[in-house]
Amino acid sequence: MKLVFNIERVGWSKLEGQRRHDKRIGGDLSHVDLSATGENMVLHGTGDPKADVKACLGKFQAAPRADNEKPFERFVVHPGDGFDWSNSVAIGKWLTDTRQWLQDEYGPGFVYAVVHVDEKKPHIHAVCVPLYKSKTKKREAWKVSHKQHPATKGRGSYERLRRRCADALGFEYGEPGNKPRTEMQRLADEAAEASRVRADAEAVSMLTKARTEAQGIVSQAKKKARGILSEIEKRVVQISDELDQAAQIADRVGMQARAEAARKMKAKIAPHRTAVRSMRGGRNFGER
């Protein structure tokens, strides 16, 4: 399992954004199963990262420099692909070890941690104040500084921090890089993934709808074609009947014409037939 470990510097506005994110107030919640939000757990602090940071600063009478707009640190820790989420013992160990590691690294500056189980990949959000004790000849005082805190002091400190976290949790180191993905990028990636899933679902829905409409069009066309074919067949039968009737009329007309012609012919030959018969009656042709 490769550790997923993101860290970024944040200011007061991001802490307020974290509070709203944890409370599921506003924003894109398409990647969240709100029915499971009640199972999210506060591992450390009060559940309000902004209030917990203020309480820490007040307790140790420490304040970030006025020109430091992002004096605090926010983490996202996830055990990576391959983790057995059905193993309650492994889950409990991951939560306990992560909380202990943050306590070891930041001491009293570790002020807040919550685990989200209502998303596709359960993960821990944590907030730490880089609180360190400054000593001079006259006094000791607590101060806030990324550059002076042992956990984040020096070049490449985030990579070293990630390696120490992986070792403490018993995970693989994961992918190196001095510019790990920020929480905003993580949320953007999750939103992009949710959008892709929605787009795929919409594409499937549109394809299904198009297929249904196409089938309807084909069915209507077939039905219409059958209707046209039926009308053609009826017309053919009608024309056939009309042709039969025309043939019968033609036969009757023909018979009548032939009868009339025969009558006329008979009238024409009647006189000479009569004369011939009379002549034959007076003489015996063929006798000598």
CSV table of C-alpha atoms in Angstrom, one decimal:
chain,number,residue,atom,x,y,z
A,1,MET,CA,0.0,0.0,0.0
A,2,LYS,CA,1.4,3.4,-1.0
A,3,LEU,CA,0.7,6.2,1.4
A,4,VAL,CA,-1.3,9.2,0.2
A,5,PHE,CA,0.0,12.1,2.2
A,6,ASN,CA,-0.8,15.7,1.3
A,7,ILE,CA,0.3,18.8,3.1
A,8,GLU,CA,-0.3,22.5,2.5
A,9,ARG,CA,0.1,25.8,4.3
A,10,VAL,CA,-3.2,27.4,5.1
A,11,GLY,CA,-4.6,30.6,6.7
A,12,TRP,CA,-7.7,31.5,8.6
A,13,SER,CA,-10.0,31.4,5.5
A,14,LYS,CA,-8.9,27.8,4.7
A,15,LEU,CA,-9.6,26.8,8.3
A,16,GLU,CA,-13.1,28.1,7.9
A,17,GLY,CA,-13.4,26.3,4.6
A,18,GLN,CA,-12.2,23.1,6.4
A,19,ARG,CA,-14.9,23.5,9.0
A,20,ARG,CA,-17.6,23.9,6.4
A,21,HIS,CA,-16.2,21.0,4.5
A,22,ASP,CA,-16.2,18.8,7.6
A,23,LYS,CA,-19.8,19.9,8.5
A,24,ARG,CA,-20.9,19.3,4.8
A,25,ILE,CA,-22.0,22.9,4.5
A,26,GLY,CA,-22.3,24.1,0.9
A,27,GLY,CA,-19.9,23.3,-1.9
A,28,ASP,CA,-19.9,20.4,-4.3
A,29,LEU,CA,-21.2,17.4,-2.3
A,30,SER,CA,-21.7,15.1,-5.3
A,31,HIS,CA,-18.8,12.9,-4.1
A,32,VAL,CA,-20.3,12.5,-0.6
A,33,ASP,CA,-22.8,10.0,0.7
A,34,LEU,CA,-24.7,12.2,3.1
A,35,SER,CA,-26.5,9.3,4.6
A,36,ALA,CA,-23.0,8.2,6.0
A,37,THR,CA,-21.9,11.6,7.2
A,38,GLY,CA,-23.0,10.9,10.7
A,39,GLU,CA,-20.3,8.2,10.9
A,40,ASN,CA,-17.5,10.7,10.4
A,41,MET,CA,-15.4,10.9,13.6
A,42,VAL,CA,-13.4,13.6,15.3
A,43,LEU,CA,-10.1,12.1,16.3
A,44,HIS,CA,-8.6,15.1,18.0
A,45,GLY,CA,-9.9,18.5,19.0
A,46,THR,CA,-13.4,19.9,19.2
A,47,GLY,CA,-14.5,19.4,15.6
A,48,ASP,CA,-13.9,23.1,14.7
A,49,PRO,CA,-10.4,23.6,13.3
A,50,LYS,CA,-10.5,27.3,13.5
A,51,ALA,CA,-11.6,27.3,17.2
A,52,ASP,CA,-9.0,24.7,18.0
A,53,VAL,CA,-6.2,26.8,16.5
A,54,LYS,CA,-7.3,29.9,18.3
A,55,ALA,CA,-7.4,27.9,21.6
A,56,CYS,CA,-3.8,26.7,21.0
A,57,LEU,CA,-2.5,30.2,20.2
A,58,GLY,CA,-4.2,31.6,23.3
A,59,LYS,CA,-3.0,28.8,25.6
A,60,PHE,CA,0.7,29.3,24.6
A,61,GLN,CA,0.4,33.1,24.1
A,62,ALA,CA,1.7,32.7,20.6
A,63,ALA,CA,0.8,34.5,17.4
A,64,PRO,CA,1.9,34.2,13.8
A,65,ARG,CA,3.6,37.1,12.1
A,66,ALA,CA,1.3,39.6,10.6
A,67,ASP,CA,2.8,39.2,7.2
A,68,ASN,CA,2.4,35.4,7.2
A,69,GLU,CA,-0.9,34.8,5.4
A,70,LYS,CA,-0.7,31.0,5.7
A,71,PRO,CA,0.9,30.2,9.1
A,72,PHE,CA,-0.7,26.8,9.7
A,73,GLU,CA,-0.5,23.3,8.2
A,74,ARG,CA,-3.2,21.1,6.9
A,75,PHE,CA,-2.8,17.4,6.2
A,76,VAL,CA,-4.7,14.7,4.3
A,77,VAL,CA,-3.7,11.1,5.1
A,78,HIS,CA,-5.0,8.1,3.3
A,79,PRO,CA,-3.6,4.5,3.4
A,80,GLY,CA,-3.8,4.1,-0.4
A,81,ASP,CA,-5.1,1.4,-2.7
A,82,GLY,CA,-5.1,-2.1,-1.4
A,83,PHE,CA,-6.0,-1.2,2.2
A,84,ASP,CA,-8.5,-3.7,3.7
A,85,TRP,CA,-11.5,-1.6,4.7
A,86,SER,CA,-13.3,-4.6,6.0
A,87,ASN,CA,-10.7,-5.1,8.7
A,88,SER,CA,-11.8,-3.1,11.7
A,89,VAL,CA,-8.5,-3.9,13.5
A,90,ALA,CA,-6.4,-2.5,10.6
A,91,ILE,CA,-8.6,0.6,10.4
A,92,GLY,CA,-8.3,1.2,14.2
A,93,LYS,CA,-4.5,0.9,14.0
A,94,TRP,CA,-4.3,3.3,11.0
A,95,LEU,CA,-6.3,5.9,13.0
A,96,THR,CA,-4.4,5.5,16.2
A,97,ASP,CA,-1.0,5.4,14.5
A,98,THR,CA,-1.7,8.5,12.4
A,99,ARG,CA,-2.9,10.5,15.5
A,100,GLN,CA,0.1,9.4,17.4
A,101,TRP,CA,2.5,10.3,14.6
A,102,LEU,CA,1.0,13.8,14.4
A,103,GLN,CA,1.3,14.2,18.1
A,104,ASP,CA,5.0,13.1,18.0
A,105,GLU,CA,5.8,15.5,15.2
A,106,TYR,CA,3.9,18.6,16.4
A,107,GLY,CA,3.4,18.1,20.1
A,108,PRO,CA,1.0,20.7,21.4
A,109,GLY,CA,0.7,22.2,17.9
A,110,PHE,CA,-1.3,19.2,16.8
A,111,VAL,CA,-4.8,20.6,17.4
A,112,TYR,CA,-7.3,18.9,15.1
A,113,ALA,CA,-8.0,15.7,13.2
A,114,VAL,CA,-11.2,14.2,11.7
A,115,VAL,CA,-11.8,11.1,9.6
A,116,HIS,CA,-14.2,11.1,6.7
A,117,VAL,CA,-15.9,7.8,5.9
A,118,ASP,CA,-18.7,9.2,3.8
A,119,GLU,CA,-16.5,9.5,0.6
A,120,LYS,CA,-15.2,6.9,-1.8
A,121,LYS,CA,-11.8,6.8,-0.1
A,122,PRO,CA,-11.9,7.3,3.7
A,123,HIS,CA,-9.2,9.7,4.8
A,124,ILE,CA,-8.0,11.9,7.7
A,125,HIS,CA,-7.9,15.7,7.7
A,126,ALA,CA,-5.6,17.2,10.3
A,127,VAL,CA,-4.5,20.7,11.2
A,128,CYS,CA,-1.3,21.6,13.0
A,129,VAL,CA,0.3,24.8,14.3
A,130,PRO,CA,4.1,24.9,13.7
A,131,LEU,CA,4.6,25.9,17.4
A,132,TYR,CA,8.1,25.9,18.7
A,133,LYS,CA,9.8,27.3,21.9
A,134,SER,CA,12.2,30.2,21.3
A,135,LYS,CA,14.8,30.7,23.9
A,136,THR,CA,16.9,33.8,24.6
A,137,LYS,CA,19.0,34.9,27.6
A,138,LYS,CA,16.1,36.8,29.0
A,139,ARG,CA,13.1,34.7,28.3
A,140,GLU,CA,11.4,31.7,26.7
A,141,ALA,CA,8.4,32.1,24.4
A,142,TRP,CA,6.3,30.1,22.1
A,143,LYS,CA,6.3,31.2,18.4
A,144,VAL,CA,4.8,30.1,15.2
A,145,SER,CA,7.0,29.4,12.1
A,146,HIS,CA,7.2,26.8,9.4
A,147,LYS,CA,10.9,27.5,8.9
A,148,GLN,CA,11.8,27.1,12.5
A,149,HIS,CA,9.7,24.2,13.5
A,150,PRO,CA,11.7,20.9,13.6
A,151,ALA,CA,9.1,19.0,11.4
A,152,THR,CA,9.2,21.5,8.5
A,153,LYS,CA,12.6,23.1,8.9
A,154,GLY,CA,15.0,23.1,5.9
A,155,ARG,CA,14.7,22.3,2.2
A,156,GLY,CA,12.8,19.1,1.3
A,157,SER,CA,11.2,19.0,4.7
A,158,TYR,CA,7.8,17.9,3.3
A,159,GLU,CA,9.4,14.9,1.6
A,160,ARG,CA,11.1,13.9,4.8
A,161,LEU,CA,7.9,14.4,6.7
A,162,ARG,CA,6.1,12.1,4.3
A,163,ARG,CA,8.8,9.5,4.6
A,164,ARG,CA,8.6,9.6,8.4
A,165,CYS,CA,4.8,9.2,8.2
A,166,ALA,CA,5.0,6.2,5.9
A,167,ASP,CA,7.5,4.6,8.2
A,168,ALA,CA,5.4,5.2,11.3
A,169,LEU,CA,2.3,3.8,9.7
A,170,GLY,CA,4.0,0.9,8.0
A,171,PHE,CA,3.1,1.9,4.4
A,172,GLU,CA,5.1,2.4,1.3
A,173,TYR,CA,6.5,5.8,0.7
A,174,GLY,CA,4.4,6.5,-2.4
A,175,GLU,CA,5.4,9.0,-5.1
A,176,PRO,CA,8.0,11.6,-4.3
A,177,GLY,CA,7.7,15.3,-5.1
A,178,ASN,CA,8.5,18.5,-3.4
A,179,LYS,CA,5.1,19.9,-4.4
A,180,PRO,CA,2.5,17.5,-3.1
A,181,ARG,CA,-1.1,17.9,-4.2
A,182,THR,CA,-2.9,20.5,-2.1
A,183,GLU,CA,-6.3,20.0,-0.4
A,184,MET,CA,-7.8,22.3,-3.0
A,185,GLN,CA,-6.3,20.2,-5.8
A,186,ARG,CA,-7.6,17.0,-4.1
A,187,LEU,CA,-11.1,18.4,-3.8
A,188,ALA,CA,-10.8,19.6,-7.4
A,189,ASP,CA,-9.7,16.1,-8.5
A,190,GLU,CA,-12.6,14.5,-6.6
A,191,ALA,CA,-15.0,16.9,-8.1
A,192,ALA,CA,-13.6,16.2,-11.6
A,193,GLU,CA,-14.0,12.4,-11.0
A,194,ALA,CA,-17.6,13.0,-9.8
A,195,SER,CA,-18.2,15.1,-12.9
A,196,ARG,CA,-16.8,12.3,-15.1
A,197,VAL,CA,-19.0,9.7,-13.4
A,198,ARG,CA,-22.0,12.0,-13.9
A,199,ALA,CA,-21.0,12.6,-17.5
A,200,ASP,CA,-20.7,8.8,-18.1
A,201,ALA,CA,-24.1,8.3,-16.5
A,202,GLU,CA,-25.7,11.1,-18.6
A,203,ALA,CA,-24.1,9.6,-21.8
A,204,VAL,CA,-25.5,6.2,-21.0
A,205,SER,CA,-28.9,7.8,-20.3
A,206,MET,CA,-28.7,9.8,-23.6
A,207,LEU,CA,-27.7,6.7,-25.5
A,208,THR,CA,-30.5,4.6,-24.0
A,209,LYS,CA,-33.0,7.4,-24.8
A,210,ALA,CA,-31.6,7.7,-28.4
A,211,ARG,CA,-32.0,3.9,-28.8
A,212,THR,CA,-35.5,4.0,-27.5
A,213,GLU,CA,-36.4,6.9,-29.8
A,214,ALA,CA,-34.8,5.1,-32.8
A,215,GLN,CA,-36.7,1.9,-32.0
A,216,GLY,CA,-39.9,4.0,-31.8
A,217,ILE,CA,-39.2,5.6,-35.1
A,218,VAL,CA,-38.4,2.3,-36.8
A,219,SER,CA,-41.6,0.8,-35.2
A,220,GLN,CA,-43.7,3.7,-36.5
A,221,ALA,CA,-42.1,3.5,-39.9
A,222,LYS,CA,-42.8,-0.3,-40.1
A,223,LYS,CA,-46.3,0.3,-39.0
A,224,LYS,CA,-46.8,3.0,-41.6
A,225,ALA,CA,-45.2,0.9,-44.3
A,226,ARG,CA,-47.5,-2.0,-43.4
A,227,GLY,CA,-50.4,0.4,-43.7
A,228,ILE,CA,-49.2,1.7,-47.1
A,229,LEU,CA,-48.7,-1.9,-48.3
A,230,SER,CA,-52.2,-2.8,-47.1
A,231,GLU,CA,-53.6,0.1,-49.0
A,232,ILE,CA,-51.7,-0.8,-52.1
A,233,GLU,CA,-52.9,-4.4,-51.9
A,234,LYS,CA,-56.5,-3.2,-51.5
A,235,ARG,CA,-56.0,-0.9,-54.5
A,236,VAL,CA,-54.6,-3.7,-56.6
A,237,VAL,CA,-57.6,-5.9,-55.7
A,238,GLN,CA,-59.9,-3.0,-56.6
A,239,ILE,CA,-58.1,-2.4,-59.9
A,240,SER,CA,-58.3,-6.1,-60.7
A,241,ASP,CA,-62.0,-6.1,-60.0
A,242,GLU,CA,-62.4,-3.1,-62.2
A,243,LEU,CA,-60.4,-4.7,-65.0
A,244,ASP,CA,-62.6,-7.8,-64.7
A,245,GLN,CA,-65.7,-5.7,-65.0
A,246,ALA,CA,-64.3,-3.8,-67.9
A,247,ALA,CA,-63.5,-7.1,-69.6
A,248,GLN,CA,-67.0,-8.3,-69.1
A,249,ILE,CA,-68.4,-5.1,-70.5
A,250,ALA,CA,-66.1,-5.4,-73.5
A,251,ASP,CA,-67.2,-9.0,-74.1
A,252,ARG,CA,-70.9,-7.9,-74.0
A,253,VAL,CA,-70.2,-5.0,-76.3
A,254,GLY,CA,-68.3,-7.3,-78.6
A,255,MET,CA,-71.1,-9.8,-78.7
A,256,GLN,CA,-73.6,-7.1,-79.4
A,257,ALA,CA,-71.4,-5.7,-82.1
A,258,ARG,CA,-71.0,-9.1,-83.7
A,259,ALA,CA,-74.7,-9.7,-83.5
A,260,GLU,CA,-75.5,-6.3,-85.1
A,261,ALA,CA,-73.0,-7.0,-87.9
A,262,ALA,CA,-74.5,-10.4,-88.5
A,263,ARG,CA,-78.0,-8.9,-88.7
A,264,LYS,CA,-76.8,-6.2,-91.1
A,265,MET,CA,-75.0,-8.8,-93.2
A,266,LYS,CA,-78.1,-11.0,-93.2
A,267,ALA,CA,-80.2,-8.0,-94.4
A,268,LYS,CA,-77.8,-7.4,-97.2
A,269,ILE,CA,-77.8,-10.8,-98.6
A,270,ALA,CA,-81.5,-11.6,-98.1
A,271,PRO,CA,-82.7,-10.2,-101.5
A,272,HIS,CA,-80.3,-12.2,-103.7
A,273,ARG,CA,-80.6,-15.3,-101.6
A,274,THR,CA,-84.4,-15.1,-102.3
A,275,ALA,CA,-83.8,-14.5,-106.0
A,276,VAL,CA,-81.3,-17.3,-106.2
A,277,ARG,CA,-83.7,-19.7,-104.5
A,278,SER,CA,-86.5,-18.7,-106.9
A,279,MET,CA,-84.3,-19.2,-109.9
A,280,ARG,CA,-83.3,-22.6,-108.8
A,281,GLY,CA,-86.8,-23.5,-108.3
A,282,GLY,CA,-87.7,-22.8,-112.0
A,283,ARG,CA,-84.8,-24.5,-113.7
A,284,ASN,CA,-83.0,-27.7,-113.0
A,285,PHE,CA,-79.3,-26.7,-113.2
A,286,GLY,CA,-77.0,-29.5,-114.1
A,287,GLU,CA,-79.4,-31.4,-116.3
A,288,ARG,CA,-79.0,-31.9,-120.0
